[in-house]
Tab-separated table of N, CA and C in Angstrom:
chain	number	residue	atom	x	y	z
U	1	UNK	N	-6.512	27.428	-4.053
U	1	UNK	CA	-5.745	26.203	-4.105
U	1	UNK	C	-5.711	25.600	-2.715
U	2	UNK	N	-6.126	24.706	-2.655
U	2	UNK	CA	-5.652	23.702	-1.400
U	2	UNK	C	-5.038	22.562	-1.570
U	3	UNK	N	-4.354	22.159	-0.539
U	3	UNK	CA	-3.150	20.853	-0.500
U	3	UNK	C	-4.419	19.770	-0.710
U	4	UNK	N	-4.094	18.795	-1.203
U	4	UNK	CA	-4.974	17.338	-1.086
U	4	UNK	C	-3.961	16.345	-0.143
U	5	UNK	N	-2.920	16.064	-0.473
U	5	UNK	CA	-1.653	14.807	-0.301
U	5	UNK	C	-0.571	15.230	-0.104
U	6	UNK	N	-0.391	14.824	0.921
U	6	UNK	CA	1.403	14.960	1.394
U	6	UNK	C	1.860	13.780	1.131
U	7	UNK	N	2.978	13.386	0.355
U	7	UNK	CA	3.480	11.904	0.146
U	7	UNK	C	5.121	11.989	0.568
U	8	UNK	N	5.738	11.033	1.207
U	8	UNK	CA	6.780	11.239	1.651
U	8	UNK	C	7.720	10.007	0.540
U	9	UNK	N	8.577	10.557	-0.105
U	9	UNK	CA	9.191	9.316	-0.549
U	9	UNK	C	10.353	9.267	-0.364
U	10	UNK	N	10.766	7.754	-0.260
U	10	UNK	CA	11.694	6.852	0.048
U	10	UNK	C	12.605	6.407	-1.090
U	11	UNK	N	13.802	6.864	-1.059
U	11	UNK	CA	14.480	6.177	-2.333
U	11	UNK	C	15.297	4.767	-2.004
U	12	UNK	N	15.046	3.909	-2.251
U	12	UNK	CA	15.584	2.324	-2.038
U	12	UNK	C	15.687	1.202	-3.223
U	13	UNK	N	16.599	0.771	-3.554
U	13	UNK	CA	16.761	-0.176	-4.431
U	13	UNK	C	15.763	-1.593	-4.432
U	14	UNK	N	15.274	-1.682	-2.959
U	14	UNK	CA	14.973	-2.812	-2.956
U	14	UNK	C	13.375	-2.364	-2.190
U	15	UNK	N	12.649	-2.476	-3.047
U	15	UNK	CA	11.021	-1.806	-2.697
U	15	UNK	C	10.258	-2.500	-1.992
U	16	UNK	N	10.389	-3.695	-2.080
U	16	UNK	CA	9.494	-5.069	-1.081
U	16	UNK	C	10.135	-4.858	-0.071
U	17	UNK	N	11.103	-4.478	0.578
U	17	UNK	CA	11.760	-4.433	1.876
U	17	UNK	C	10.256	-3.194	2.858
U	18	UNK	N	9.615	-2.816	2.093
U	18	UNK	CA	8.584	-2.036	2.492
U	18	UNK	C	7.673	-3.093	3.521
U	19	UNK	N	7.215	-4.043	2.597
U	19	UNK	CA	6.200	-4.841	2.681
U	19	UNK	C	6.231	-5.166	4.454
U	20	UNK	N	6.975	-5.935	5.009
U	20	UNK	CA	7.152	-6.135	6.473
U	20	UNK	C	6.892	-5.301	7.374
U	21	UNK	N	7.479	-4.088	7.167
U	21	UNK	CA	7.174	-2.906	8.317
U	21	UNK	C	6.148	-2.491	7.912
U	22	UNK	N	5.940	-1.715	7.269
U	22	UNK	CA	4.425	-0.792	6.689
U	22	UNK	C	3.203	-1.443	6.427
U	23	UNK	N	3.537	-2.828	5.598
U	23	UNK	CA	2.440	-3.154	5.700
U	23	UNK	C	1.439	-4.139	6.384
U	24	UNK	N	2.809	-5.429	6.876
U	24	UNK	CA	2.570	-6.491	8.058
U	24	UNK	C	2.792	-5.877	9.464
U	25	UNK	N	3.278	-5.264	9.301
U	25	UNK	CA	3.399	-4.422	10.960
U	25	UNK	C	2.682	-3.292	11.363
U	26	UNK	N	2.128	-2.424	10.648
U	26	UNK	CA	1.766	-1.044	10.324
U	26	UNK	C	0.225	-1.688	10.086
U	27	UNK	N	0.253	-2.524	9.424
U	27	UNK	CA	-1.346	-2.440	8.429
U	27	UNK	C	-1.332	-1.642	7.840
U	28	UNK	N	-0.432	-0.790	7.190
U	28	UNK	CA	-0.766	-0.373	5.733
U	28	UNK	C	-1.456	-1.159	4.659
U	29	UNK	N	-2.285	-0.495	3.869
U	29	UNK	CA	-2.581	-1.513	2.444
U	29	UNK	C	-1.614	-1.072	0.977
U	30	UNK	N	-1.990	-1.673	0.178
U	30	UNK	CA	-1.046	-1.205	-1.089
U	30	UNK	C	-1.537	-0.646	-1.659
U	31	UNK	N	-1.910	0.991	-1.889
U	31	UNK	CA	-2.464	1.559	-2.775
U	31	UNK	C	-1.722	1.841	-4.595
U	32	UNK	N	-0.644	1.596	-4.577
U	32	UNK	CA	-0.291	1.270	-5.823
U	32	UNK	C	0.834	0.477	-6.015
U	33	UNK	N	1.387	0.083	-7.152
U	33	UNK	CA	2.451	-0.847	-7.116
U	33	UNK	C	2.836	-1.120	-8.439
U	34	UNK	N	3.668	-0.399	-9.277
U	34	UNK	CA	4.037	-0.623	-10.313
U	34	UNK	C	5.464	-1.084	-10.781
U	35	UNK	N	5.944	-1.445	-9.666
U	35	UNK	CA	7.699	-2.224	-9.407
U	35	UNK	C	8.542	-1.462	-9.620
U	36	UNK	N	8.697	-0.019	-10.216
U	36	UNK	CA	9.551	0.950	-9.437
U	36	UNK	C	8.792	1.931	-8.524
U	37	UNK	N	7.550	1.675	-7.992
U	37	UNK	CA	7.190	2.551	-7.129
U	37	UNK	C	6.108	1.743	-6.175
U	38	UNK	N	6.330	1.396	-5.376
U	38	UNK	CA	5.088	1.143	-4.278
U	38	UNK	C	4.148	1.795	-3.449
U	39	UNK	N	3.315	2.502	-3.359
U	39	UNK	CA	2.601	3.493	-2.260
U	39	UNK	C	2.101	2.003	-1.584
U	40	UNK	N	2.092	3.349	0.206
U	40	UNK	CA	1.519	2.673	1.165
U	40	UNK	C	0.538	3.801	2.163
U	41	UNK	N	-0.683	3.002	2.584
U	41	UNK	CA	-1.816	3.993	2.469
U	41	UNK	C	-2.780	3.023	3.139
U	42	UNK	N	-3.765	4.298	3.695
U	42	UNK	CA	-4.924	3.696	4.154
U	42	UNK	C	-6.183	4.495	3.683
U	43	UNK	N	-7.309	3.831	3.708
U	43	UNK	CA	-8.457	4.635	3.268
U	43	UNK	C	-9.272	5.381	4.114
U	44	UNK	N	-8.669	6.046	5.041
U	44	UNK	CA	-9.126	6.390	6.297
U	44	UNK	C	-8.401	7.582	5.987
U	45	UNK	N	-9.219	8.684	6.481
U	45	UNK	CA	-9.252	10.285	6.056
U	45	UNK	C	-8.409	10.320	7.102
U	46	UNK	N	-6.962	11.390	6.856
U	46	UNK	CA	-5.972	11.606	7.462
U	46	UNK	C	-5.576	12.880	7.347
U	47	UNK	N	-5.400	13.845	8.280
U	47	UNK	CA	-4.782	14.824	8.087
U	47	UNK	C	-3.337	15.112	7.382
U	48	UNK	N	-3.342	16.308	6.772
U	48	UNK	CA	-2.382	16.483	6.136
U	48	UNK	C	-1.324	17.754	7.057
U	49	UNK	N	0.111	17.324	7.279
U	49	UNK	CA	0.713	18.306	8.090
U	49	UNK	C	1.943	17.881	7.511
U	50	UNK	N	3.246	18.692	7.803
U	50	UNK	CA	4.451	18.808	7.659
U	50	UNK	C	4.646	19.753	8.503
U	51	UNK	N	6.045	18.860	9.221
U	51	UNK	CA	6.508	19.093	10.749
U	51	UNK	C	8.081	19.637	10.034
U	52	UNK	N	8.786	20.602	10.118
U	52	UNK	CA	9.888	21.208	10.352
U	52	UNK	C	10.665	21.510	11.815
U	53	UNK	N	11.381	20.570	11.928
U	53	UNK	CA	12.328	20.679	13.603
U	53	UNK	C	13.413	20.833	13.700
U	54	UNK	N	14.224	21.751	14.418
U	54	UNK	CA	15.377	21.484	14.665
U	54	UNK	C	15.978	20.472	15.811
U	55	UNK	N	15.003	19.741	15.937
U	55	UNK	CA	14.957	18.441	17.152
U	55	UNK	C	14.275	17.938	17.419
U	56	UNK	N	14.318	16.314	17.583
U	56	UNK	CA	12.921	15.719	17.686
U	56	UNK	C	12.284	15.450	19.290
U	57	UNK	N	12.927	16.468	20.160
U	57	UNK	CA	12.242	16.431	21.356
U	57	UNK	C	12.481	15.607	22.535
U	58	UNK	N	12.074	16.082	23.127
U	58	UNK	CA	13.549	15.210	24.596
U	58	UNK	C	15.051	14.845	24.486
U	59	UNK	N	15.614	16.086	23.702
U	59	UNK	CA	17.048	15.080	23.118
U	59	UNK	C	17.138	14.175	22.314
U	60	UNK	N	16.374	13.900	21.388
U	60	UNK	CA	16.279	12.912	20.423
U	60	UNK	C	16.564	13.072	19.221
U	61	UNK	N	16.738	12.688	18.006
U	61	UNK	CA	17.453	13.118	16.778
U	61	UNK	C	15.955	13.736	16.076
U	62	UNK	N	16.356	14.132	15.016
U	62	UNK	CA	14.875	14.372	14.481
U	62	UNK	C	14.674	13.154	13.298
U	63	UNK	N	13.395	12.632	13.564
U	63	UNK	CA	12.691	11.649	12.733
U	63	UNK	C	12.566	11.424	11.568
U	64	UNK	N	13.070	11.244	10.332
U	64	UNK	CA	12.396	10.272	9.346
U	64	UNK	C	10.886	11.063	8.888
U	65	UNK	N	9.928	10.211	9.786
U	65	UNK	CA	8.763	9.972	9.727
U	65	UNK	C	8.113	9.788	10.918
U	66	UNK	N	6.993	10.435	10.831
U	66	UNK	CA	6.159	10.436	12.110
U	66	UNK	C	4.532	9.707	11.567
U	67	UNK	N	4.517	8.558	12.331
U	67	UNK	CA	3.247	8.103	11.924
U	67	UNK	C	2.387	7.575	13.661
U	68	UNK	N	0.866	8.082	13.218
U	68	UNK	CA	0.398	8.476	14.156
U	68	UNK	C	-0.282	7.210	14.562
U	69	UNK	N	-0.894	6.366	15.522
U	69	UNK	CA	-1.043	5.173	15.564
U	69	UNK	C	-2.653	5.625	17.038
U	70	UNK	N	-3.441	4.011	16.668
U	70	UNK	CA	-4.670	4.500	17.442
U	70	UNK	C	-3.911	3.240	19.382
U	71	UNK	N	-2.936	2.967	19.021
U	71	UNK	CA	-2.268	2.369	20.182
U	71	UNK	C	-0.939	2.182	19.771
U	72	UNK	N	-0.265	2.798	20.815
U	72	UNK	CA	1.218	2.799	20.476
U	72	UNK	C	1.877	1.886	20.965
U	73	UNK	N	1.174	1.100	22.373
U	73	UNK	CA	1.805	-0.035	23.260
U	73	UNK	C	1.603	-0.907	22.198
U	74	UNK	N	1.010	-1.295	21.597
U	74	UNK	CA	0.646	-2.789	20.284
U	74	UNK	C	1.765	-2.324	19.459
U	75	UNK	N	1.801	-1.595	18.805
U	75	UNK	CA	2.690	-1.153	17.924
U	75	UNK	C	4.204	-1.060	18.138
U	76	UNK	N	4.466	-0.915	19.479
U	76	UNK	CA	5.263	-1.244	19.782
U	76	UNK	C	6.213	-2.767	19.937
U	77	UNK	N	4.723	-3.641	21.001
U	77	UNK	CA	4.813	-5.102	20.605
U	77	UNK	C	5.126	-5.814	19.299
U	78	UNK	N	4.369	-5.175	18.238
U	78	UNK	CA	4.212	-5.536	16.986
U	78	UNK	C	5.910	-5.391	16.495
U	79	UNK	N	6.306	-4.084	16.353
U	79	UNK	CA	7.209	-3.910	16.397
U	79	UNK	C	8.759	-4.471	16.441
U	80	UNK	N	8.319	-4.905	18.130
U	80	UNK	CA	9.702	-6.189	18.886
U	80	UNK	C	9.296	-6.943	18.099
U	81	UNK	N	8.019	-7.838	18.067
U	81	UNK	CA	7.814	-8.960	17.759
U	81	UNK	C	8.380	-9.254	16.410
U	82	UNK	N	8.666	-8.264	15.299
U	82	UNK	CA	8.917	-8.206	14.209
U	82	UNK	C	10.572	-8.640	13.723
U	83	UNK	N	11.141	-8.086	15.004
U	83	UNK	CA	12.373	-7.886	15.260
U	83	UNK	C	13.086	-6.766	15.047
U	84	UNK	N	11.983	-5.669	14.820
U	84	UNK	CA	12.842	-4.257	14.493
U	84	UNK	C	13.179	-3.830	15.977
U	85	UNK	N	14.603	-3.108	16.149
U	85	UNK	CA	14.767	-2.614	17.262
U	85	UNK	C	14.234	-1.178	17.601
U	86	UNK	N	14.035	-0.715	18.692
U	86	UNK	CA	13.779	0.178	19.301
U	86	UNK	C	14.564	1.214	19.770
U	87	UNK	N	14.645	2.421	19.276
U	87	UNK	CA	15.806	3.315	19.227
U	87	UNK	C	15.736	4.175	20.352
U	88	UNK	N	14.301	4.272	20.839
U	88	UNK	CA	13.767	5.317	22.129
U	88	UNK	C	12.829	5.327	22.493
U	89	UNK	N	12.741	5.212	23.474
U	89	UNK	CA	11.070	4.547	24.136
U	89	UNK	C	11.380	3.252	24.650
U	90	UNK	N	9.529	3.399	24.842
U	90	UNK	CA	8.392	4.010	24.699
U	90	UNK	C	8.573	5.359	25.844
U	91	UNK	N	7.877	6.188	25.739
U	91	UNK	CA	8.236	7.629	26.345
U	91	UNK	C	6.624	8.107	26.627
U	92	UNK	N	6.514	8.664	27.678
U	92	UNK	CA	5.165	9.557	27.695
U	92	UNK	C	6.083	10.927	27.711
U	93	UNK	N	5.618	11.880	27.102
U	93	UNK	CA	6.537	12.943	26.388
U	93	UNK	C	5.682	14.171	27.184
U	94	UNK	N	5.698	15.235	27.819
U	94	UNK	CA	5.153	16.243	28.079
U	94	UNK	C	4.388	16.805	27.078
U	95	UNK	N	4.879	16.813	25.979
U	95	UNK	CA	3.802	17.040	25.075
U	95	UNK	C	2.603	16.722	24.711
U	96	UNK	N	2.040	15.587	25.598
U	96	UNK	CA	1.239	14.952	25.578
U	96	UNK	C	0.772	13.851	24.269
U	97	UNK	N	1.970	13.167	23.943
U	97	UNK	CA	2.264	12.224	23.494
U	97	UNK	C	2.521	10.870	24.068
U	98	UNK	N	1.999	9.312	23.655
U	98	UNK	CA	3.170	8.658	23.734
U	98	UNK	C	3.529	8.130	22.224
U	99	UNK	N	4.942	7.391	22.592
U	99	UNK	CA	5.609	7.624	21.203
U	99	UNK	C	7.643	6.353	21.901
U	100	UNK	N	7.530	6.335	20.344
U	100	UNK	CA	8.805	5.309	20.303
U	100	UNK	C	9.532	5.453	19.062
U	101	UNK	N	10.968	5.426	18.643
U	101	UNK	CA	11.723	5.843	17.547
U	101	UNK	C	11.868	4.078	17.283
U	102	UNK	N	11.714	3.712	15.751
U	102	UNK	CA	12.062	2.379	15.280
U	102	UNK	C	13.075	3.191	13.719
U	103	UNK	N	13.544	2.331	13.586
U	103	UNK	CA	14.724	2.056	12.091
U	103	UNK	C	13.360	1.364	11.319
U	104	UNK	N	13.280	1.477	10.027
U	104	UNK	CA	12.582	1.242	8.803
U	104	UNK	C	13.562	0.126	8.498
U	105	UNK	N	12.943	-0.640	7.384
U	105	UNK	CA	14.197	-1.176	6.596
U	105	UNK	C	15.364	-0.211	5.506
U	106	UNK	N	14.890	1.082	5.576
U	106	UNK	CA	15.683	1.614	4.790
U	106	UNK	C	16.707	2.624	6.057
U	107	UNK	N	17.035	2.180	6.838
U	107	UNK	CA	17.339	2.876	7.790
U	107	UNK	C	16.742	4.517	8.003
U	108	UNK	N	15.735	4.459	8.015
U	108	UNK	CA	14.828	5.643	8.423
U	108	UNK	C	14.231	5.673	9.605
U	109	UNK	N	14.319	7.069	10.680
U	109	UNK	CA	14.099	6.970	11.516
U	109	UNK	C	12.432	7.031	11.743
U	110	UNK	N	11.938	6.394	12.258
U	110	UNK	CA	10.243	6.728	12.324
U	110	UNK	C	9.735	6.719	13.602
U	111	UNK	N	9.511	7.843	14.148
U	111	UNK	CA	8.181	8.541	15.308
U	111	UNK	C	7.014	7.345	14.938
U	112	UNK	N	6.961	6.680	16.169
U	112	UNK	CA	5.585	5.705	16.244
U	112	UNK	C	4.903	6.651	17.381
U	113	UNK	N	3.552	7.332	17.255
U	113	UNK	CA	3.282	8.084	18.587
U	113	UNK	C	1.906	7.690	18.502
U	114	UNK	N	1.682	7.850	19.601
U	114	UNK	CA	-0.115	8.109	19.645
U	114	UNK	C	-0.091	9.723	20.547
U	115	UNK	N	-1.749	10.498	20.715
U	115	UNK	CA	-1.375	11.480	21.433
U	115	UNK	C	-2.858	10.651	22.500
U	116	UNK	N	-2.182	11.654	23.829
U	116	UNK	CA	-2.798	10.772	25.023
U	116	UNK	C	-3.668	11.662	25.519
């Protein structure tokens, strides 16, 4: 047996509230959409992991969601520009990360990182 998909879901009344962050900000595409369920997805081969923390590192709360980005300074821009605020960061992290905490529309915390 091997894993194929890790899917993380979101319980929210209001499912288009997706659309702005994930998919105008993110570039996510819509891989499904049947109006009680939206997936958001790319067709680009992605590793599959699940992170268990008792902290999200430098003193920080632990995350939501961690999504991995090929530039984190844009994403960041993208981000402001959107009007979502910025909870921490941008950070170059010893871990050899960089990385920034944003609020979702569902108030979820989300790890924007790239690794450096």
């Amino acid at each position: 047996m091997k894993v194929r998909r890790i899917v993380a879901n979101i319980e929210t009344p209001d499912i288009a509230a997706a659309i702005r962050f994930y998919q105008d900000v993110l570039g996510l595409d819509v891989l499904m959409d049947l109006g009680w369920i939206a997936t958001y997805g790319s067709d680009q081969e992605m590793q599959v992991q699940v992170s268990f923390m008792a902290q999200g590192g430098s003193g920080t709360p632990v995350p939501d969601l961690s999504i991995e980005v090929d530039d984190v300074d844009a994403a960041l821009d993208a981000m402001s520009a959107a009007g979502f605020a910025i909870e921490y960061g941008p950070a170059d992290e010893p871990w050899g990360v960089r990385r920034f905490y944003v609020r979702d529309p569902f108030d979820r915390l989300v790890n924007i990182l790239s690794h450096q």
